[in-house]
Amino acid sequence: QVQLQESGPGLVKPSETLSLTCTVSGGFITNYYWSWIRQPPGKKLEYIGYIYYSGSTNYNPSLKSRVTISVDTSQNQFSLKLNSVTAADTAVYYCARLTPLAPVGNDHYHSFDIWGQGTMVTVSS
Amino acid sequence: DIVMTQSPLSLPVTPGEPASISCRSSQSLLYSSGYYFLDWYLQKPGQSPQLLIYLVSNRASGVPDRFSGSGSGTEFTLKISRVEAEDVGVYYCMQALQAPRTFGQGTKVEIE
């Protein structure tokens, strides 16, 4: 059974870089898309971006200038870096797997079917 | 971005009774092949979200058949035929038609 586990600092200073890693266990990172999603306190979920195991990425335009998602297939991990953080970046950060669940035309429909437990990151001096 | 609007935001329910949550999108979620790109997720207290329904009406693996989804265009509904105590939490709809994927504000379901 595939499981995801986020890790990284729980406190980041304003203007610095938030760095998180998601470790995939119970399965391989290959052949899937891997995502980051966050949830500020009391607010709704926000999609950050995803990476394919081969390295291609897609980012939310609202965060694109500050976000980098990378993958390390040898470690079965993928990572998130968000630079120049402010208090508005305080949130629970989730990693999730985007899985092809159904054929749609010449492609497949993907949903977030496996999530990590989430990690709270606070931006404060 | 496509804006997702859910109603109600809070839903007191009685075990054994049905419940329904609505989700409206700011534009049609119709994909060219005739599918509507919408998911439903449930975030139980203290847990991460879990996939309930994909492509409007398909239950994810392990999801009880008391959950059903329907809708088209910009109007979608999640129904629970008979609510159980374990169904409490916050339900989110999410559109997958257009990047970036966007979520509704959430509907908090709690036992009356």
Tab-separated table of C-alpha atoms in Angstrom:
chain	number	residue	atom	x	y	z
A	1	GLN	CA	0.000	0.000	0.000
A	2	VAL	CA	1.500	3.287	-1.123
A	3	GLN	CA	2.001	5.875	1.602
A	4	LEU	CA	3.266	9.436	1.465
A	5	GLN	CA	5.074	11.292	4.247
A	6	GLU	CA	5.919	14.982	4.269
A	7	SER	CA	8.972	16.242	6.125
A	8	GLY	CA	10.654	19.580	6.668
A	9	PRO	CA	10.895	22.553	9.012
A	10	GLY	CA	7.712	23.611	10.747
A	11	LEU	CA	8.864	27.214	11.114
A	12	VAL	CA	10.277	29.439	8.388
A	13	LYS	CA	11.257	33.105	8.656
A	14	PRO	CA	9.683	35.694	6.361
A	15	SER	CA	11.565	36.206	3.070
A	16	GLU	CA	13.297	32.838	3.413
A	17	THR	CA	12.682	29.598	1.496
A	18	LEU	CA	10.228	26.920	2.560
A	19	SER	CA	11.551	23.436	1.746
A	20	LEU	CA	9.570	20.219	2.097
A	21	THR	CA	10.149	16.647	0.989
A	22	CYS	CA	7.595	13.916	0.358
A	23	THR	CA	8.790	10.339	0.689
A	24	VAL	CA	6.901	7.653	-1.191
A	25	SER	CA	6.842	4.225	0.450
A	26	GLY	CA	5.181	0.966	-0.526
A	27	GLY	CA	5.517	1.706	-4.221
A	28	PHE	CA	7.639	3.370	-6.853
A	29	ILE	CA	7.591	7.008	-7.823
A	30	THR	CA	7.840	6.162	-11.501
A	31	ASN	CA	4.895	6.438	-13.904
A	32	TYR	CA	2.887	8.838	-11.748
A	33	TYR	CA	2.328	12.553	-11.262
A	34	TRP	CA	3.099	13.871	-7.775
A	35	SER	CA	1.570	17.009	-6.331
A	36	TRP	CA	1.690	19.570	-3.581
A	37	ILE	CA	-1.485	21.100	-2.146
A	38	ARG	CA	-1.789	23.454	0.808
A	39	GLN	CA	-4.481	24.588	3.206
A	40	PRO	CA	-4.095	27.859	5.130
A	41	PRO	CA	-5.729	27.805	8.572
A	42	GLY	CA	-9.503	27.984	8.217
A	43	LYS	CA	-9.319	28.240	4.427
A	44	LYS	CA	-9.871	25.998	1.471
A	45	LEU	CA	-7.409	23.746	-0.290
A	46	GLU	CA	-5.062	25.326	-2.829
A	47	TYR	CA	-3.269	23.450	-5.592
A	48	ILE	CA	0.439	24.340	-5.741
A	49	GLY	CA	1.732	22.168	-8.568
A	50	TYR	CA	2.771	18.747	-9.755
A	51	ILE	CA	5.759	16.932	-11.191
A	52	TYR	CA	5.880	13.838	-13.376
A	53	TYR	CA	8.492	11.276	-12.422
A	54	SER	CA	10.411	12.232	-15.562
A	55	GLY	CA	10.707	15.799	-14.299
A	56	SER	CA	8.086	17.759	-16.219
A	57	THR	CA	6.213	20.212	-14.015
A	58	ASN	CA	3.040	22.257	-13.789
A	59	TYR	CA	2.598	25.112	-11.324
A	60	ASN	CA	-0.284	27.248	-10.122
A	61	PRO	CA	0.226	30.594	-11.900
A	62	SER	CA	-0.405	32.429	-8.628
A	63	LEU	CA	2.722	30.815	-7.142
A	64	LYS	CA	4.748	30.028	-10.251
A	65	SER	CA	7.358	32.746	-9.766
A	66	ARG	CA	8.254	31.379	-6.313
A	67	VAL	CA	7.763	27.607	-6.630
A	68	THR	CA	10.061	24.777	-7.652
A	69	ILE	CA	9.059	21.121	-7.479
A	70	SER	CA	11.723	18.499	-8.076
A	71	VAL	CA	11.934	14.716	-8.016
A	72	ASP	CA	14.601	12.241	-6.920
A	73	THR	CA	13.642	8.843	-8.279
A	74	SER	CA	16.642	7.161	-6.630
A	75	GLN	CA	15.310	8.190	-3.214
A	76	ASN	CA	11.632	7.779	-4.136
A	77	GLN	CA	11.092	11.384	-3.080
A	78	PHE	CA	9.855	14.633	-4.483
A	79	SER	CA	10.319	18.089	-3.040
A	80	LEU	CA	8.798	21.543	-2.817
A	81	LYS	CA	10.653	24.831	-2.549
A	82	LEU	CA	8.746	28.074	-2.077
A	83	ASN	CA	10.900	31.163	-1.829
A	84	SER	CA	10.337	34.649	-0.448
A	85	VAL	CA	7.682	33.394	1.948
A	86	THR	CA	5.319	35.626	3.905
A	87	ALA	CA	2.739	34.993	6.607
A	88	ALA	CA	0.245	34.238	3.822
A	89	ASP	CA	2.209	31.059	3.111
A	90	THR	CA	1.429	29.675	6.556
A	91	ALA	CA	-0.522	26.480	5.908
A	92	VAL	CA	-0.721	22.733	6.188
A	93	TYR	CA	1.163	21.382	3.190
A	94	TYR	CA	0.070	18.061	1.690
A	95	CYS	CA	1.759	15.907	-0.879
A	96	ALA	CA	-0.525	13.768	-3.014
A	97	ARG	CA	-0.413	11.333	-5.898
A	98	LEU	CA	-2.259	12.095	-9.107
A	99	THR	CA	-3.475	8.752	-10.397
A	100	PRO	CA	-5.003	7.913	-13.780
A	101	LEU	CA	-8.435	6.563	-12.892
A	102	ALA	CA	-10.292	6.451	-16.185
A	103	PRO	CA	-9.620	6.748	-19.916
A	104	VAL	CA	-10.899	9.992	-21.357
A	105	GLY	CA	-10.550	10.388	-25.092
A	106	ASN	CA	-6.892	9.806	-25.924
A	107	ASP	CA	-5.801	10.567	-22.374
A	108	HIS	CA	-6.596	9.601	-18.801
A	109	TYR	CA	-8.447	11.382	-16.041
A	110	HIS	CA	-6.296	11.901	-12.971
A	111	SER	CA	-7.408	12.495	-9.375
A	112	PHE	CA	-5.596	12.937	-6.065
A	113	ASP	CA	-6.122	9.430	-4.743
A	114	ILE	CA	-3.374	9.163	-2.100
A	115	TRP	CA	-2.454	11.972	0.300
A	116	GLY	CA	0.192	12.430	2.928
A	117	GLN	CA	-0.852	13.292	6.462
A	118	GLY	CA	0.156	16.905	5.944
A	119	THR	CA	2.703	19.089	7.702
A	120	MET	CA	2.057	22.475	9.267
A	121	VAL	CA	4.441	25.228	8.206
A	122	THR	CA	4.330	28.562	9.979
A	123	VAL	CA	6.006	31.643	8.557
A	124	SER	CA	7.062	33.880	11.407
A	125	SER	CA	10.102	35.677	12.683
B	1	ASP	CA	-9.305	30.469	-12.544
B	2	ILE	CA	-12.577	28.532	-12.319
B	3	VAL	CA	-14.379	29.445	-9.094
B	4	MET	CA	-16.128	26.637	-7.230
B	5	THR	CA	-18.977	27.571	-4.890
B	6	GLN	CA	-20.501	25.088	-2.474
B	7	SER	CA	-23.721	25.205	-0.496
B	8	PRO	CA	-24.533	24.936	2.247
B	9	LEU	CA	-21.295	25.702	4.091
B	10	SER	CA	-22.592	23.927	7.180
B	11	LEU	CA	-24.902	20.932	7.187
B	12	PRO	CA	-26.265	19.399	10.390
B	13	VAL	CA	-27.382	15.847	9.685
B	14	THR	CA	-29.257	13.090	11.452
B	15	PRO	CA	-27.876	9.537	11.257
B	16	GLY	CA	-29.944	7.416	8.920
B	17	GLU	CA	-31.283	10.435	7.052
B	18	PRO	CA	-30.190	11.575	3.572
B	19	ALA	CA	-27.946	14.562	2.958
B	20	SER	CA	-27.076	16.596	-0.114
B	21	ILE	CA	-24.331	19.097	-0.962
B	22	SER	CA	-24.311	21.363	-4.005
B	23	CYS	CA	-21.353	22.627	-5.969
B	24	ARG	CA	-21.476	25.240	-8.699
B	25	SER	CA	-18.641	26.117	-11.061
B	26	SER	CA	-18.096	29.526	-12.677
B	27	GLN	CA	-17.959	27.859	-16.092
B	28	SER	CA	-18.981	24.538	-17.559
B	29	LEU	CA	-16.762	21.605	-16.592
B	30	LEU	CA	-17.521	19.755	-19.829
B	31	TYR	CA	-14.517	18.157	-21.486
B	32	SER	CA	-14.601	17.639	-25.239
B	33	SER	CA	-15.211	13.891	-24.959
B	34	GLY	CA	-18.439	14.377	-23.045
B	35	TYR	CA	-17.114	13.993	-19.522
B	36	TYR	CA	-17.436	16.542	-16.726
B	37	PHE	CA	-14.210	17.028	-14.824
B	38	LEU	CA	-15.270	17.170	-11.182
B	39	ASP	CA	-14.185	15.373	-8.011
B	40	TRP	CA	-15.495	15.217	-4.458
B	41	TYR	CA	-13.174	14.868	-1.450
B	42	LEU	CA	-13.899	14.317	2.234
B	43	GLN	CA	-11.600	15.594	4.960
B	44	LYS	CA	-12.483	13.803	8.187
B	45	PRO	CA	-11.537	15.511	11.456
B	46	GLY	CA	-7.783	15.406	11.974
B	47	GLN	CA	-7.161	13.647	8.672
B	48	SER	CA	-6.002	14.556	5.208
B	49	PRO	CA	-8.564	14.712	2.398
B	50	GLN	CA	-9.639	11.471	0.746
B	51	LEU	CA	-11.063	10.988	-2.732
B	52	LEU	CA	-14.749	10.060	-2.744
B	53	ILE	CA	-16.003	10.641	-6.278
B	54	TYR	CA	-14.292	11.339	-9.600
B	55	LEU	CA	-15.692	12.326	-12.978
B	56	VAL	CA	-18.900	13.485	-11.254
B	57	SER	CA	-20.331	10.088	-10.420
B	58	ASN	CA	-17.625	7.424	-10.103
B	59	ARG	CA	-16.960	6.224	-6.580
B	60	ALA	CA	-13.308	5.827	-5.652
B	61	SER	CA	-12.052	2.476	-4.451
B	62	GLY	CA	-13.515	1.510	-1.092
B	63	VAL	CA	-16.131	4.283	-0.982
B	64	PRO	CA	-19.510	3.012	0.265
B	65	ASP	CA	-22.389	3.018	-2.193
B	66	ARG	CA	-24.404	5.367	0.030
B	67	PHE	CA	-22.334	8.126	-1.615
B	68	SER	CA	-23.392	9.205	-5.077
B	69	GLY	CA	-22.582	12.113	-7.354
B	70	SER	CA	-24.499	13.704	-10.171
B	71	GLY	CA	-24.690	16.828	-12.258
B	72	SER	CA	-23.666	18.462	-15.481
B	73	GLY	CA	-22.676	21.816	-16.894
B	74	THR	CA	-22.001	24.006	-13.882
B	75	GLU	CA	-24.217	22.328	-11.276
B	76	PHE	CA	-23.170	19.252	-9.331
B	77	THR	CA	-24.470	17.379	-6.295
B	78	LEU	CA	-23.086	14.922	-3.786
B	79	LYS	CA	-25.680	12.824	-2.005
B	80	ILE	CA	-25.441	10.557	1.001
B	81	SER	CA	-28.410	8.212	1.034
B	82	ARG	CA	-28.245	7.441	4.757
B	83	VAL	CA	-25.749	9.388	6.822
B	84	GLU	CA	-23.555	7.486	9.241
B	85	ALA	CA	-21.560	8.951	12.124
B	86	GLU	CA	-18.296	8.280	10.273
B	87	ASP	CA	-19.369	10.615	7.444
B	88	VAL	CA	-18.728	13.781	9.450
B	89	GLY	CA	-16.083	16.127	8.137
B	90	VAL	CA	-15.605	18.743	5.462
B	91	TYR	CA	-16.580	17.900	1.896
B	92	TYR	CA	-14.859	19.662	-1.015
B	93	CYS	CA	-15.661	19.696	-4.690
B	94	MET	CA	-12.778	20.266	-7.090
B	95	GLN	CA	-12.674	21.017	-10.796
B	96	ALA	CA	-10.041	19.311	-12.924
B	97	LEU	CA	-10.953	20.803	-16.292
B	98	GLN	CA	-8.683	23.802	-16.305
B	99	ALA	CA	-5.330	24.502	-14.713
B	100	PRO	CA	-4.974	25.313	-11.924
B	101	ARG	CA	-7.288	22.805	-10.280
B	102	THR	CA	-9.504	24.681	-7.840
B	103	PHE	CA	-11.525	23.618	-4.816
B	104	GLY	CA	-14.776	24.788	-3.296
B	105	GLN	CA	-14.810	26.386	0.157
B	106	GLY	CA	-15.929	23.180	1.781
B	107	THR	CA	-19.148	22.017	3.435
B	108	LYS	CA	-18.878	20.994	7.063
B	109	VAL	CA	-21.128	18.046	7.841
B	110	GLU	CA	-21.794	17.349	11.483
B	111	ILE	CA	-24.214	15.231	13.430
B	112	GLU	CA	-27.151	17.120	14.892
